[in-house]
XYZ file of C-alpha atoms in Angstrom:
658
model
C 6.579 90.839 -16.741
C 5.781 88.583 -19.655
C 7.488 85.562 -17.872
C 5.242 86.227 -14.805
C 2.192 86.323 -16.851
C 3.140 83.127 -18.724
C 3.682 81.501 -15.427
C 0.433 82.535 -14.050
C -1.263 81.163 -17.500
C 0.565 77.932 -17.068
C -0.498 77.507 -13.347
C -4.059 78.367 -14.245
C -4.150 75.763 -17.036
C -2.645 73.252 -14.657
C -5.485 73.975 -12.080
C -7.985 73.532 -14.826
C -6.567 70.203 -15.992
C -6.355 68.923 -12.469
C -10.003 70.098 -11.655
C -11.917 66.762 -11.703
C -15.749 66.356 -11.565
C -16.619 63.739 -9.062
C -19.857 61.978 -8.206
C -20.932 59.850 -5.210
C -20.467 56.148 -5.152
C -24.023 55.367 -6.043
C -23.273 56.612 -9.538
C -21.250 53.821 -11.098
C -21.715 51.882 -14.462
C -24.367 49.508 -14.336
C -26.470 51.495 -12.168
C -30.489 51.494 -12.163
C -32.050 55.129 -12.168
C -35.733 55.532 -11.190
C -38.287 55.705 -13.741
C -41.195 58.234 -13.874
C -39.578 60.759 -11.494
C -36.996 63.498 -11.565
C -33.538 61.918 -11.447
C -31.205 64.165 -9.271
C -27.411 63.808 -10.334
C -24.993 65.510 -8.136
C -21.351 65.673 -7.090
C -18.444 67.897 -6.649
C -16.274 70.234 -8.661
C -14.219 73.453 -8.655
C -16.177 76.087 -7.266
C -17.791 77.927 -10.480
C -16.936 75.055 -12.793
C -19.279 74.262 -15.738
C -20.576 70.619 -15.152
C -22.212 69.012 -18.300
C -24.205 65.817 -18.518
C -24.884 63.985 -21.552
C -27.487 61.264 -21.266
C -30.108 59.687 -23.515
C -29.393 61.956 -26.422
C -29.760 65.076 -24.418
C -27.225 67.603 -22.725
C -27.618 69.274 -19.475
C -25.465 71.659 -17.553
C -25.001 73.457 -14.396
C -22.096 75.476 -12.409
C -20.732 74.389 -9.168
C -21.460 76.432 -6.373
C -18.914 78.270 -4.072
C -18.494 75.028 -2.064
C -18.010 73.102 -5.204
C -21.306 71.274 -5.095
C -23.373 70.892 -8.206
C -26.690 69.026 -9.037
C -28.781 68.578 -12.057
C -32.284 67.072 -12.091
C -32.841 64.998 -15.128
C -36.414 65.038 -16.259
C -38.756 62.042 -15.855
C -38.121 59.206 -18.155
C -39.640 55.854 -19.201
C -38.036 52.457 -18.196
C -35.671 51.530 -20.717
C -31.659 51.331 -21.366
C -28.754 50.413 -21.491
C -27.695 54.022 -21.472
C -24.331 55.919 -21.416
C -24.026 58.828 -19.146
C -20.944 61.367 -19.790
C -20.220 63.666 -16.721
C -16.976 65.847 -17.523
C -14.474 63.102 -18.071
C -16.466 60.497 -16.206
C -18.224 57.914 -18.615
C -20.730 55.581 -17.017
C -22.122 52.820 -19.267
C -24.839 50.140 -19.082
C -27.302 52.158 -17.266
C -30.860 51.075 -16.924
C -33.911 53.121 -16.030
C -36.480 51.015 -13.968
C -37.410 50.909 -10.416
C -34.938 51.418 -7.428
C -35.658 50.014 -3.889
C -33.863 50.841 -0.542
C -33.736 48.084 1.881
C -32.553 48.930 5.348
C -32.525 47.582 8.980
C -30.628 44.733 10.912
C -29.422 41.366 10.289
C -32.674 39.878 8.823
C -32.236 42.145 5.809
C -28.604 41.246 5.532
C -29.048 37.459 5.718
C -27.411 36.332 2.521
C -28.307 34.029 -0.326
C -25.550 31.795 0.823
C -27.382 31.414 4.202
C -30.864 30.536 2.651
C -29.500 28.496 -0.555
C -30.594 25.174 0.836
C -34.295 26.321 0.878
C -34.156 27.257 -2.733
C -31.399 25.443 -4.589
C -32.965 24.849 -7.672
C -34.388 28.264 -8.052
C -30.975 30.116 -7.299
C -28.962 27.576 -9.420
C -31.322 28.133 -12.354
C -31.922 32.004 -12.406
C -29.918 35.051 -13.610
C -31.080 38.324 -14.889
C -28.931 41.158 -16.109
C -31.785 43.807 -15.699
C -31.650 43.202 -11.749
C -28.794 45.007 -10.354
C -27.450 44.927 -6.748
C -25.643 47.620 -4.731
C -24.435 46.724 -1.138
C -23.723 49.772 0.987
C -20.512 49.439 2.920
C -20.853 49.482 6.579
C -19.728 52.629 8.305
C -20.223 54.989 11.159
C -19.967 58.706 12.135
C -20.717 60.291 15.440
C -19.665 63.755 14.303
C -22.380 64.568 11.740
C -23.556 63.849 8.246
C -21.306 62.812 5.527
C -21.557 63.544 1.752
C -20.804 60.102 0.548
C -20.462 56.653 1.482
C -17.297 54.314 1.608
C -16.216 52.468 -1.557
C -18.105 49.346 -1.717
C -17.024 45.985 -3.286
C -20.534 45.454 -4.837
C -21.402 48.112 -7.417
C -24.408 47.495 -9.271
C -23.707 43.976 -10.208
C -26.148 42.100 -12.343
C -28.125 39.366 -10.311
C -26.642 35.775 -10.737
C -25.548 33.190 -8.242
C -21.968 34.386 -7.777
C -22.924 38.099 -7.308
C -25.899 37.207 -4.956
C -24.025 34.747 -2.866
C -23.057 37.418 -0.496
C -25.906 39.602 -0.817
C -29.222 40.141 0.801
C -31.900 37.193 0.324
C -34.685 39.631 0.763
C -33.112 42.028 -1.749
C -32.517 39.175 -4.294
C -36.207 37.739 -4.273
C -37.598 41.250 -4.101
C -35.769 42.394 -7.207
C -36.940 39.040 -8.817
C -40.454 39.349 -7.906
C -40.732 42.969 -8.975
C -39.113 42.340 -12.188
C -41.728 39.524 -12.726
C -44.386 42.000 -12.025
C -43.455 44.965 -13.863
C -40.959 43.732 -16.663
C -38.620 46.749 -16.050
C -35.155 46.892 -14.576
C -34.720 46.504 -10.885
C -32.166 48.348 -8.663
C -31.853 46.969 -5.238
C -29.845 48.899 -2.571
C -29.245 47.110 0.625
C -27.921 49.398 3.672
C -28.318 47.287 6.796
C -26.251 46.313 9.801
C -26.838 43.281 12.115
C -27.776 44.035 15.594
C -28.367 47.770 15.242
C -31.140 49.577 17.150
C -33.474 51.973 15.306
C -31.883 54.977 17.165
C -28.613 54.533 15.142
C -30.571 55.172 11.879
C -32.419 58.470 12.984
C -30.991 61.981 12.373
C -29.846 64.148 15.523
C -32.224 66.804 14.642
C -35.111 64.271 14.821
C -34.065 62.973 18.172
C -32.989 66.203 19.840
C -36.293 67.627 20.996
C -37.800 64.423 22.576
C -34.528 62.461 23.283
C -31.792 64.813 24.108
C -29.805 62.209 26.025
C -29.717 59.953 22.972
C -27.969 62.879 21.101
C -25.687 63.577 23.926
C -24.706 59.988 23.970
C -23.753 60.032 20.487
C -21.815 63.364 21.158
C -19.613 61.478 23.929
C -18.195 59.398 20.949
C -16.974 62.422 18.967
C -13.437 62.097 20.763
C -11.818 60.238 18.115
C -8.738 59.699 20.399
C -10.793 58.061 22.797
C -12.712 55.825 20.449
C -9.343 54.736 18.702
C -7.693 54.152 22.110
C -10.588 52.078 23.355
C -10.764 50.312 19.973
C -7.109 49.274 20.039
C -7.309 48.148 23.787
C -10.109 45.843 22.963
C -8.203 44.342 20.053
C -5.279 43.919 22.266
C -7.369 42.351 24.969
C -8.768 39.903 22.378
C -5.424 38.923 20.997
C -3.944 38.277 24.538
C -7.095 36.263 25.494
C -6.643 33.999 22.285
C -2.955 33.761 22.861
C -3.417 32.535 26.377
C -6.261 30.332 25.311
C -4.134 28.683 22.700
C -1.101 27.992 24.670
C -3.232 26.496 27.641
C -5.603 24.453 25.750
C -4.513 20.814 26.035
C -6.512 19.805 23.051
C -4.190 21.756 20.816
C -0.930 20.156 22.143
C -2.297 16.741 22.552
C -4.072 16.493 19.100
C -7.592 15.732 20.643
C -8.887 16.325 17.073
C -7.107 13.359 15.451
C -8.648 9.980 14.868
C -6.198 7.953 16.831
C -6.529 9.996 19.966
C -7.725 7.716 22.801
C -10.917 9.247 24.179
C -11.892 6.223 26.143
C -11.641 7.981 29.329
C -13.680 10.766 28.293
C -17.095 11.248 29.800
C -20.178 10.231 27.573
C -22.969 12.864 27.521
C -26.220 13.800 25.793
C -25.898 16.970 23.552
C -29.042 18.182 25.180
C -27.700 17.736 28.711
C -26.277 21.119 29.535
C -24.242 19.934 32.623
C -21.294 18.975 30.122
C -20.967 22.889 29.572
C -20.550 23.380 33.353
C -17.218 23.927 35.102
C -16.270 20.915 37.560
C -14.838 23.504 39.841
C -17.103 26.474 39.726
C -20.238 24.775 38.642
C -20.636 27.867 36.250
C -20.805 27.701 32.561
C -17.310 27.347 31.057
C -15.742 30.412 29.602
C -12.847 28.850 27.604
C -12.885 25.682 25.549
C -14.816 22.531 25.570
C -14.100 19.602 23.293
C -16.677 17.025 22.110
C -15.877 13.975 20.011
C -18.281 11.446 18.215
C -17.233 8.308 16.419
C -19.387 7.513 13.405
C -19.163 4.387 11.167
C -19.106 4.707 7.506
C -19.879 1.778 5.269
C -18.040 0.810 2.033
C -20.682 2.651 -0.305
C -20.145 6.016 1.368
C -16.271 5.852 2.207
C -14.344 8.360 0.215
C -17.194 10.210 -1.079
C -17.966 13.875 -0.729
C -20.435 14.818 1.870
C -21.749 17.767 4.008
C -21.834 17.720 7.711
C -24.952 19.591 9.176
C -24.153 20.422 12.713
C -27.237 22.442 13.412
C -26.364 25.542 15.154
C -24.162 25.965 17.963
C -23.487 28.503 20.719
C -21.003 30.326 20.296
C -17.717 29.678 18.337
C -16.749 26.346 17.155
C -13.896 24.839 15.154
C -14.908 21.380 13.666
C -12.656 18.471 12.577
C -13.374 15.220 10.866
C -10.512 12.719 11.344
C -8.177 15.437 12.572
C -8.687 17.794 9.414
C -10.448 20.980 9.998
C -13.598 21.262 7.871
C -15.290 24.226 9.385
C -14.880 27.354 11.575
C -17.698 29.737 12.552
C -17.049 32.665 14.823
C -20.428 33.365 16.513
C -23.789 31.662 17.269
C -26.157 32.425 14.555
C -25.013 30.765 11.240
C -25.966 27.261 10.288
C -23.047 24.878 10.739
C -22.851 23.375 7.071
C -19.418 22.027 6.662
C -18.316 20.488 3.199
C -16.280 17.329 3.462
C -13.730 16.665 0.528
C -13.641 13.611 -1.475
C -11.396 11.109 0.196
C -11.477 12.172 3.926
C -14.088 9.791 5.088
C -12.860 6.341 5.274
C -14.463 2.956 5.805
C -15.293 2.085 9.351
C -14.492 4.455 12.055
C -14.505 8.166 11.857
C -14.234 10.894 14.333
C -16.071 14.227 14.354
C -14.350 16.629 16.878
C -15.915 19.908 17.856
C -13.825 22.600 19.869
C -16.352 24.888 21.403
C -14.868 28.358 22.134
C -17.167 30.315 24.781
C -16.577 34.042 25.796
C -19.912 34.391 27.458
C -23.246 32.471 28.262
C -23.015 28.570 27.875
C -21.881 26.389 25.176
C -24.688 24.404 23.685
C -26.296 22.823 20.617
C -29.435 24.615 19.305
C -32.600 22.041 19.021
C -34.880 21.680 16.089
C -31.891 21.775 13.643
C -30.621 19.046 11.489
C -27.581 16.910 12.808
C -26.296 14.714 9.987
C -24.061 13.721 7.313
C -25.584 14.101 3.895
C -24.316 12.508 0.659
C -25.320 12.610 -3.086
C -25.983 15.483 -5.541
C -29.090 16.813 -3.257
C -26.721 17.209 -0.065
C -26.972 20.997 -0.439
C -30.705 20.988 -0.193
C -32.686 21.264 2.950
C -36.180 21.768 1.104
C -36.618 18.895 0.727
C -34.095 17.363 2.912
C -31.364 15.353 1.166
C -32.304 11.621 0.520
C -29.060 9.904 1.337
C -28.115 10.800 5.125
C -26.516 9.238 8.097
C -27.920 10.851 11.104
C -25.425 11.893 13.943
C -25.831 10.446 17.565
C -26.960 12.591 20.220
C -24.191 11.101 22.468
C -20.678 12.643 22.469
C -17.610 12.208 24.525
C -16.488 15.442 26.147
C -13.536 16.926 27.905
C -12.622 20.234 29.375
C -10.152 22.204 27.437
C -9.218 25.102 29.333
C -11.204 27.694 31.548
C -10.433 31.169 30.959
C -11.569 34.571 32.649
C -14.016 36.642 30.668
C -12.219 38.745 28.162
C -11.744 42.213 29.125
C -13.816 44.501 26.957
C -14.771 48.182 26.930
C -16.426 47.488 23.666
C -17.352 50.410 21.647
C -19.763 49.357 18.977
C -20.391 52.651 17.258
C -23.034 51.156 14.946
C -25.278 50.940 18.064
C -24.947 54.461 19.181
C -27.545 57.048 18.161
C -27.388 58.855 14.830
C -24.115 57.145 13.654
C -25.645 55.159 10.894
C -27.918 57.997 9.737
C -24.749 60.115 9.491
C -22.531 57.659 7.875
C -24.666 55.519 5.330
C -28.103 56.998 5.070
C -27.919 60.731 4.572
C -25.129 60.341 1.716
C -27.658 58.380 -0.402
C -30.100 61.218 -0.896
C -31.601 62.461 -2.979
C -31.013 59.375 -5.236
C -34.476 58.748 -6.712
C -36.330 55.671 -5.273
C -39.612 53.761 -5.868
C -39.784 52.878 -2.032
C -38.117 51.713 1.156
C -38.252 48.491 3.020
C -37.544 48.860 6.784
C -36.785 45.469 8.446
C -35.588 45.963 11.865
C -36.747 45.764 15.546
C -35.095 42.625 17.275
C -32.584 44.958 18.858
C -35.249 47.097 20.487
C -37.507 44.275 21.836
C -35.971 44.788 25.379
C -37.422 48.312 25.415
C -40.506 48.544 23.020
C -42.225 51.482 24.517
C -40.662 54.109 22.582
C -40.427 52.278 19.205
C -43.472 53.786 17.692
C -42.428 57.140 18.109
C -38.733 56.194 17.036
C -40.324 54.639 13.699
C -42.215 57.667 13.255
C -39.117 59.928 13.537
C -37.100 57.571 11.291
C -39.760 57.842 8.497
C -40.122 61.551 8.831
C -36.488 62.286 8.789
C -35.753 60.045 5.786
C -38.469 61.793 3.950
C -37.079 64.998 4.771
C -33.727 64.069 3.694
C -35.158 63.121 0.383
C -37.278 66.128 0.369
C -40.332 63.663 -0.652
C -43.074 63.345 1.933
C -44.786 60.723 -0.323
C -41.928 58.124 -0.104
C -43.524 54.702 0.527
C -42.211 52.643 3.292
C -43.037 48.816 3.834
C -42.375 47.962 7.531
C -41.673 44.331 7.887
C -43.251 43.199 11.196
C -41.077 40.886 13.562
C -41.511 37.249 12.708
C -42.413 34.679 15.424
C -39.423 33.570 17.569
C -38.882 32.513 21.120
C -37.212 35.340 22.626
C -35.652 33.222 25.423
C -33.236 31.909 22.826
C -31.254 35.310 22.702
C -29.847 34.875 26.285
C -26.787 32.869 25.449
C -28.036 30.142 27.648
C -29.921 26.847 26.364
C -33.585 27.298 26.924
C -36.033 24.474 26.752
C -38.474 24.539 23.766
C -41.643 24.901 25.615
C -44.823 26.112 23.547
C -46.019 29.516 24.911
C -49.515 28.765 25.698
C -50.501 31.176 28.520
C -50.785 34.784 28.317
C -47.379 36.623 28.598
C -46.033 40.305 28.657
C -44.132 39.895 25.469
C -41.563 42.577 24.480
C -41.783 41.076 20.924
C -45.643 41.459 20.590
C -45.242 45.114 22.043
C -42.870 45.938 19.353
C -45.064 44.301 16.745
C -47.802 46.390 17.883
C -45.788 49.504 17.386
C -44.895 48.624 13.891
C -48.641 47.821 13.078
C -50.029 51.169 14.648
C -47.344 53.259 12.848
C -48.045 51.732 9.502
C -51.832 52.004 10.121
C -51.777 55.728 10.661
C -49.334 56.520 7.829
C -51.086 56.581 4.449
C -47.681 55.930 2.612
C -46.903 52.952 4.664
C -47.721 49.474 4.852
C -47.170 46.436 7.185
C -45.779 43.038 5.817
C -46.924 40.499 8.556
C -44.624 37.539 8.885
C -45.612 36.104 12.153
C -45.950 32.610 10.429
C -42.538 32.740 8.692
C -40.390 32.599 11.665
C -38.528 29.856 13.769
C -38.805 29.086 17.298
C -34.940 28.806 17.750
C -33.609 30.992 15.094
C -33.777 34.726 15.206
C -32.866 34.624 11.455
C -35.554 32.475 9.787
C -34.782 31.208 6.263
C -37.987 31.671 4.429
C -36.938 34.984 2.828
C -38.558 34.420 -0.498
C -41.777 34.368 1.090
C -40.925 37.465 3.123
C -39.959 39.258 -0.111
C -43.359 38.290 -1.620
C -45.330 39.989 1.096
C -43.066 43.104 0.707
C -43.900 43.004 -2.864
C -47.712 42.666 -2.093
C -47.484 45.904 -0.042
C -45.694 47.753 -2.738
C -48.356 46.652 -5.134
C -50.969 48.415 -3.081
C -48.961 51.462 -2.185
C -47.742 52.056 -5.872
C -49.708 50.086 -8.320
C -53.285 49.289 -7.125
C -54.577 50.370 -3.784
C -57.354 47.610 -3.843
C -54.850 44.819 -3.206
C -55.853 43.048 -0.171
C -53.150 42.468 2.424
C -53.497 41.047 5.906
C -57.090 40.785 7.610
C -57.574 43.947 9.819
C -60.096 44.729 12.297
C -62.373 47.603 11.276
C -64.786 47.453 14.143
C -65.516 45.797 17.508
C -68.324 45.530 19.717
C -69.575 43.519 23.006
C -72.656 41.930 22.566
C -74.483 39.027 24.420
C -71.368 37.791 26.243
C -69.121 37.964 23.228
C -66.780 40.395 21.342
C -67.566 40.410 17.739
C -64.774 41.683 15.404
C -65.590 42.629 11.952
C -62.639 42.586 9.534
C -61.936 44.199 6.283
C -62.233 40.931 4.430
C -63.449 37.229 4.979
C -60.984 34.969 6.537
C -60.615 31.003 6.809
C -63.530 29.909 8.823
C -63.398 27.719 11.949
C -62.001 27.841 15.535
C -59.225 30.513 15.797
C -56.713 30.574 18.702
C -54.447 33.048 20.463
C -57.163 35.555 21.520
C -56.858 36.817 25.076
C -59.395 38.945 27.281
C -58.390 40.737 30.453
C -60.470 40.012 33.450
C -61.640 42.540 35.959
C -58.245 42.608 37.773
C -56.517 43.379 34.290
C -55.017 39.745 33.931
C -55.395 38.305 30.656
C -56.685 34.733 30.144
C -57.164 32.669 27.054
C -60.453 32.989 25.048
C -62.281 30.829 22.730
C -63.018 32.275 19.295
C -64.523 31.341 16.045
C -64.210 32.973 12.605
C -67.123 32.941 10.123
C -67.015 34.993 6.900
C -65.484 38.549 7.731
C -66.188 38.113 11.601
C -64.692 36.633 14.675
C -66.794 35.939 17.726
C -64.697 35.774 20.882
C -66.392 34.417 24.019
C -66.125 36.939 27.010
C -66.490 36.073 30.593
C -68.983 38.328 32.462
C -66.189 40.003 34.532
C -63.967 40.721 31.323
C -62.633 44.272 31.158
C -62.997 43.871 27.303
C -59.395 44.524 26.689
C -58.575 42.190 23.934
C -55.437 40.800 22.478
C -54.244 38.537 19.531
C -51.276 36.557 18.993
C -49.628 38.449 22.022
C -46.650 36.245 22.328
C -43.010 36.140 21.142
C -43.746 32.938 19.367
C -47.539 32.707 18.758
C -47.363 29.324 17.024
C -51.182 28.579 17.317
C -52.194 31.992 15.724
C -54.313 30.954 12.605
C -56.473 33.770 11.488
C -55.756 34.061 7.784
C -57.137 35.508 4.818
C -58.650 33.399 2.122
C -55.362 33.728 0.283
C -53.547 32.590 3.351
C -51.983 35.863 4.622
C -51.836 35.970 8.612
C -53.466 38.715 10.675
C -50.999 40.729 12.641
C -50.934 40.559 16.243
C -52.918 43.530 18.143
C -54.394 44.978 21.286
C -57.842 46.602 21.558
C -60.111 48.154 24.209
C -63.772 47.466 23.182
C -66.353 49.880 24.501
C -69.120 48.315 26.165
């Protein structure tokens, strides 16, 4: 009996030793905790286990519930640190108390410092701050339901410097820097984004169920793990087979078309802007497969052998680029700028050859206009703001040859990140209730094809996130879509023609949804950036300016509600053949553009307008219905209503009562 009792005691002790207190991935050494609010700290332990937290010279304790969950709310604290937190056997060091911001959405939040570096080379090279900490949530999906924690992530509350920021959100970087300069306290930047994702993926199933049950059913369809796994494996095998056939049948590989000595005299000469070079000679359809282009460039003695950077604009879709037979760059999809570094000694005096191997699975291979195409030398070759001073422009003329044509790659693609609820479940819900100062929502490009329900989706997203945090006062800054020519998304070259006549713009409709939601939510503000976009690039580079406008919104929401943001219409009346708009602030005076009025048949026509003080007068024809729009285009380049401080007015649509 004694032996049995002793064995039980040993087993009990072993269980006690093995019992381990765990905490979510957000709780790491180097983290930033939110000042001025209760600080929830939570995790897992054995049911009934006593959990003790020692932090900032005080001790707090609780007991894990029957499911092993525990939580302690630390009291409000002032900014400061660094501190050490002990939880059971866990010891977390270098903890700061300051402000924590959650940035979420799609790829414009995710655009890295590496991408925008040429815009801000000196600032990024010369700045680091150990009181600004960066945390990147690892992408993950779940169609089954909400998770307790996120996947382990390679960036765990790292201090801001060039190396750590290089693969981190540029908006997050500049927002952290701006808010630190504003407040002087530590800044925690949590980035949780996924390129190309629709808003529905970020909303909870409960929020969608009543009004959008089919979206929830769609998510349930992907709860069959065997199906998802089999389809993903089939897609991978199809991709591998497509690439294998492509590599074997492409004569450019076997015949070394990339080398400098290859004789391309029989190749056709084409302009890079003439889309015919990307057409199949047999089907007269865009080539699916490979196309090779070569350009000879003469290098003088002064530049021979020097390090350089090839700026090859932006290309559609995938490219492998060579210089004198050596691969210098490989980009796998259309959006990243092609900035390829040329090592010392590769450029030779006299003739050199740049070879581009386009690989296309869909759309049409093409060069993107309004981008730099050149060789840059010297210490400033990394900069594009200003552009480098020592450059050799590329010619628009290339030699071209068809590589090999391929059938379309078979695909039953399952992109779970685009399925309703999957991102809320896997990467949003597990973050709560980590205390936050505010949320940035920068998304919408993927919903421009169907903007009608976006306002309702956005209300549901903000509502369910606030419910998840149990904080109905959680501040949101909604970043409005930038100006961009939506025709560039098609995968086919589109001429750059200014949009001068009224159009039914999905981009404008989505901006209007963002504006109206922000306007009706007392704890939300709109960051208007319709002057910071690029006609041909869905990922504009001026992210510091975007972060500044986000910061102004938080200034108003959190620190000073008298801060003036973009000009807003407070009243509108029809009088003496004019529509008179009264704004909440004076604007820059003179002629203003991009106003439209509907005629008696409901068709919009351009209207002349003038700004004086805090009013805008829009000339109205006698038969106008007095439905008024402003900046109602994908790319409203002429929109110029600005506050005295230079902030642009949002696009809008109004009905004016006669």
